[in-house]
Amino acid sequence: MADLPTNILSLPPGAIRKCFTPLENNPEIMSGLGWRLGLSRAVKFIDIYSIDEAEIIAMIPRPCYGLLLVFPVNKASEAFRTEEDTTLHSYDGSGEEEVIWFQQTIGTGCGIIALLHCLLNGKARSFVEADSDLGKLYQEILPMQPLQRANALCSSHALEMANELAAREGQSEVIAANTSMDLHFVCFTKSGSDNLWELDGRRKGPLIRGTLRAEEDVLDDAALNMGVRSFLRREAESGCQDLRFSLIGLVPA
């Protein structure tokens, strides 16, 4: 059974404008949601069963355009987030930039925010049809400041309806939109400038985790070491015994 996202109480006080029904980190659900919004069927999400076994990784269609990781929110993950965020400036970008980042102001909406981070950055963006709901939404919010973007996402009827349909297609019991959760989504993607980014709507902005070679994608060793493996290593070193992690990737269909 796939995992579900996020702790509504972990968002900054007063930040939540509305709540969406939580999504599963399920490749069929995320593929269907992406297609419904305007993603080309030339790509789809698949389960990533291992990030350490070369034989399993070798079976995955490449390139991998982005990763969606679900992880348990705990004292260790919150301590790292809080400490790292103290060193960062709040993001205030707008317009065409290396990556587009979305502040999460939708309670239990980290799944849809992570999906948008994945589909609207790097090479994945080229698979979004310009005249689709997602393509039009991207053009609308591109020139906006971060809070304006977040408000536009909250107000998007097409986005909310697509999310609600997807939430009811999963294997798990549908969870009410205002339910407190202890799991959260984060996206890893590669930009056109070959940088690896961690994109999380709960942070102060987009986080650059390193630089890749032109031929490397988010499933190459360098990207995994700077991204998902580093993330999981921190959890292990903290003594975390919670194994509720799941990973899916956007790949050629």
XYZ file of C-alpha atoms in Angstrom:
253
model
C 0.000 0.000 0.000
C 1.413 3.388 -0.947
C 2.279 6.093 1.569
C 0.373 9.277 2.247
C 1.580 12.801 3.033
C 1.976 15.510 5.273
C 1.676 17.032 8.718
C -0.691 19.984 8.348
C 0.610 21.399 11.650
C 4.164 21.554 10.309
C 3.334 24.486 8.028
C 3.969 28.013 9.359
C 1.116 29.392 11.517
C -1.407 31.226 9.368
C 0.100 29.896 6.141
C -2.694 27.476 5.267
C -5.431 28.874 3.028
C -7.248 25.593 2.291
C -6.687 21.834 2.437
C -6.573 19.228 -0.317
C -7.231 15.513 0.123
C -3.850 13.761 0.638
C -2.339 11.818 -2.274
C -0.568 8.466 -2.345
C 3.001 8.318 -3.627
C 1.721 5.845 -6.176
C 3.023 5.863 -9.783
C -0.375 5.113 -11.293
C -2.015 7.898 -9.287
C 0.684 10.455 -10.059
C 0.837 9.511 -13.740
C -2.931 9.803 -14.071
C -2.970 13.122 -12.249
C -0.196 14.470 -14.462
C -1.934 13.311 -17.643
C -5.228 14.801 -16.460
C -3.536 18.164 -15.951
C -1.807 18.136 -19.338
C 1.323 15.996 -19.123
C 2.169 14.115 -22.311
C 1.685 10.349 -22.206
C 5.238 10.070 -23.527
C 6.281 10.019 -19.846
C 4.977 8.328 -16.718
C 5.896 7.652 -13.089
C 7.236 4.294 -11.941
C 8.241 2.832 -8.572
C 11.944 3.024 -7.710
C 12.439 -0.124 -5.647
C 16.130 0.369 -4.886
C 18.706 3.158 -5.060
C 21.620 0.864 -4.173
C 21.251 -2.199 -6.406
C 22.762 -1.458 -9.815
C 20.848 -4.306 -11.470
C 17.502 -2.834 -10.459
C 18.453 0.720 -11.423
C 19.674 -0.562 -14.804
C 16.136 -1.802 -15.572
C 14.612 1.675 -15.211
C 13.910 3.600 -18.457
C 16.162 6.646 -18.732
C 16.552 9.507 -18.477
C 14.753 9.974 -15.185
C 13.401 13.527 -15.157
C 12.501 13.822 -11.477
C 11.993 11.924 -8.229
C 9.183 12.157 -5.679
C 10.221 10.990 -2.216
C 7.829 10.476 0.694
C 9.401 10.422 4.159
C 8.204 10.375 7.781
C 8.255 13.737 9.532
C 10.061 13.239 12.839
C 12.261 15.087 15.325
C 15.426 14.438 13.303
C 14.009 15.635 9.978
C 12.444 18.695 11.601
C 15.664 19.560 13.443
C 17.670 19.400 10.202
C 15.088 21.468 8.312
C 14.957 24.124 11.024
C 18.747 24.350 11.341
C 19.368 24.531 7.594
C 16.604 27.086 7.059
C 18.253 29.477 9.532
C 21.142 29.825 7.048
C 18.872 30.578 4.067
C 17.215 33.706 2.767
C 13.520 33.525 1.953
C 13.042 33.044 -1.781
C 11.537 36.024 -3.616
C 12.113 35.038 -7.248
C 9.734 35.449 -10.156
C 9.706 35.064 -13.921
C 12.019 32.768 -15.891
C 14.599 31.304 -13.527
C 16.637 28.119 -13.288
C 13.816 26.479 -11.340
C 10.312 27.499 -10.337
C 9.462 26.922 -6.669
C 6.112 26.922 -4.895
C 5.482 27.774 -1.268
C 3.008 25.298 0.211
C -0.052 27.062 1.569
C -2.350 24.095 0.901
C -2.767 21.902 3.977
C -2.145 18.212 3.259
C -1.207 19.363 -0.235
C 2.473 18.424 -0.325
C 1.742 15.714 -2.908
C 0.354 18.110 -5.518
C 3.092 20.671 -4.743
C 5.808 18.038 -5.242
C 4.166 16.932 -8.490
C 4.144 20.523 -9.787
C 7.805 20.911 -8.815
C 8.590 17.765 -10.799
C 6.548 18.555 -13.919
C 7.345 22.257 -14.265
C 11.130 22.083 -13.913
C 14.001 20.773 -16.011
C 13.314 18.701 -19.110
C 9.997 17.477 -17.695
C 8.467 20.859 -18.495
C 8.798 20.148 -22.219
C 6.257 17.329 -21.802
C 3.537 19.682 -20.482
C 1.143 20.652 -23.269
C 0.964 24.438 -23.604
C -2.829 24.626 -24.017
C -3.581 22.267 -21.112
C -4.774 23.271 -17.634
C -1.236 22.897 -16.301
C 0.352 24.684 -19.241
C -1.996 27.654 -18.844
C -1.504 27.705 -15.073
C 2.268 27.787 -15.527
C 2.090 30.767 -17.866
C -0.264 32.559 -15.469
C 1.899 32.139 -12.372
C 5.355 32.484 -13.955
C 5.647 36.282 -13.537
C 4.214 36.224 -9.999
C 6.000 36.601 -6.661
C 6.092 33.460 -4.433
C 3.069 34.289 -2.270
C 1.051 35.283 -5.325
C 1.959 31.957 -6.935
C 0.918 30.055 -3.825
C -2.408 31.894 -3.735
C -2.978 31.150 -7.423
C -2.441 27.436 -6.814
C -4.893 27.526 -3.913
C -7.450 29.249 -6.125
C -7.064 26.948 -9.133
C -10.304 25.004 -9.559
C -8.715 22.727 -12.189
C -5.841 21.841 -9.856
C -8.086 21.141 -6.893
C -10.542 19.011 -8.868
C -7.745 16.987 -10.475
C -6.227 16.393 -7.034
C -9.538 15.298 -5.535
C -10.174 12.826 -8.363
C -6.667 11.367 -7.994
C -7.019 11.056 -4.211
C -10.022 8.780 -4.706
C -8.233 6.479 -7.140
C -5.632 5.138 -4.724
C -5.278 1.841 -2.901
C -5.510 3.407 0.561
C -8.582 4.632 2.357
C -9.347 8.240 1.414
C -8.223 10.545 4.238
C -10.054 13.784 4.969
C -8.356 16.934 3.735
C -7.913 18.435 7.216
C -6.404 15.318 8.828
C -3.044 15.733 10.560
C -0.434 13.546 8.852
C 3.181 12.696 9.639
C 4.462 11.995 6.116
C 5.693 14.507 3.569
C 6.617 14.756 -0.143
C 9.801 16.270 -1.560
C 10.959 16.502 -5.195
C 14.462 16.110 -6.653
C 15.041 17.437 -10.160
C 17.858 18.450 -12.496
C 17.768 21.910 -14.033
C 18.874 22.929 -17.494
C 22.080 24.233 -15.895
C 22.888 20.681 -14.691
C 22.248 21.503 -11.028
C 20.471 19.068 -8.710
C 17.653 20.712 -6.783
C 15.620 19.657 -3.771
C 12.192 21.308 -3.978
C 9.965 21.367 -0.910
C 7.141 23.836 -0.343
C 7.771 23.866 3.412
C 11.289 25.267 3.025
C 12.353 28.898 2.503
C 12.926 28.282 -1.193
C 14.550 25.915 -3.700
C 17.654 24.097 -2.421
C 20.612 23.387 -4.695
C 22.298 20.127 -3.687
C 25.133 19.999 -6.224
C 26.093 19.972 -9.892
C 25.823 17.016 -12.274
C 27.491 16.273 -15.588
C 25.433 16.952 -18.686
C 24.854 13.236 -19.314
C 23.793 12.446 -15.718
C 20.202 12.348 -14.494
C 18.625 12.198 -11.018
C 19.162 8.432 -10.779
C 22.894 8.498 -11.447
C 25.163 7.835 -8.461
C 26.261 11.458 -8.162
C 22.671 12.693 -7.950
C 21.593 9.972 -5.535
C 24.574 10.654 -3.268
C 23.777 14.373 -3.115
C 20.019 13.877 -2.939
C 18.024 10.836 -1.825
C 20.911 8.866 -0.280
C 22.058 11.881 1.685
C 18.512 12.373 2.887
C 18.147 8.755 3.995
C 21.619 8.682 5.552
C 20.692 11.553 7.878
C 17.632 9.636 8.972
C 19.622 6.469 9.656
C 22.306 8.354 11.604
C 19.606 9.914 13.789
C 18.505 6.438 14.863
C 15.210 6.670 13.002
C 13.593 3.224 12.747
C 10.602 4.415 10.714
C 10.718 2.740 7.303
C 7.810 4.582 5.700
C 9.839 5.864 2.759
C 8.753 5.514 -0.856
C 10.244 6.770 -4.109
C 8.842 7.145 -7.620
C 10.455 8.584 -10.738
C 9.273 10.305 -13.922
C 10.646 8.391 -16.923
C 9.962 7.809 -20.632
C 6.848 5.716 -21.207
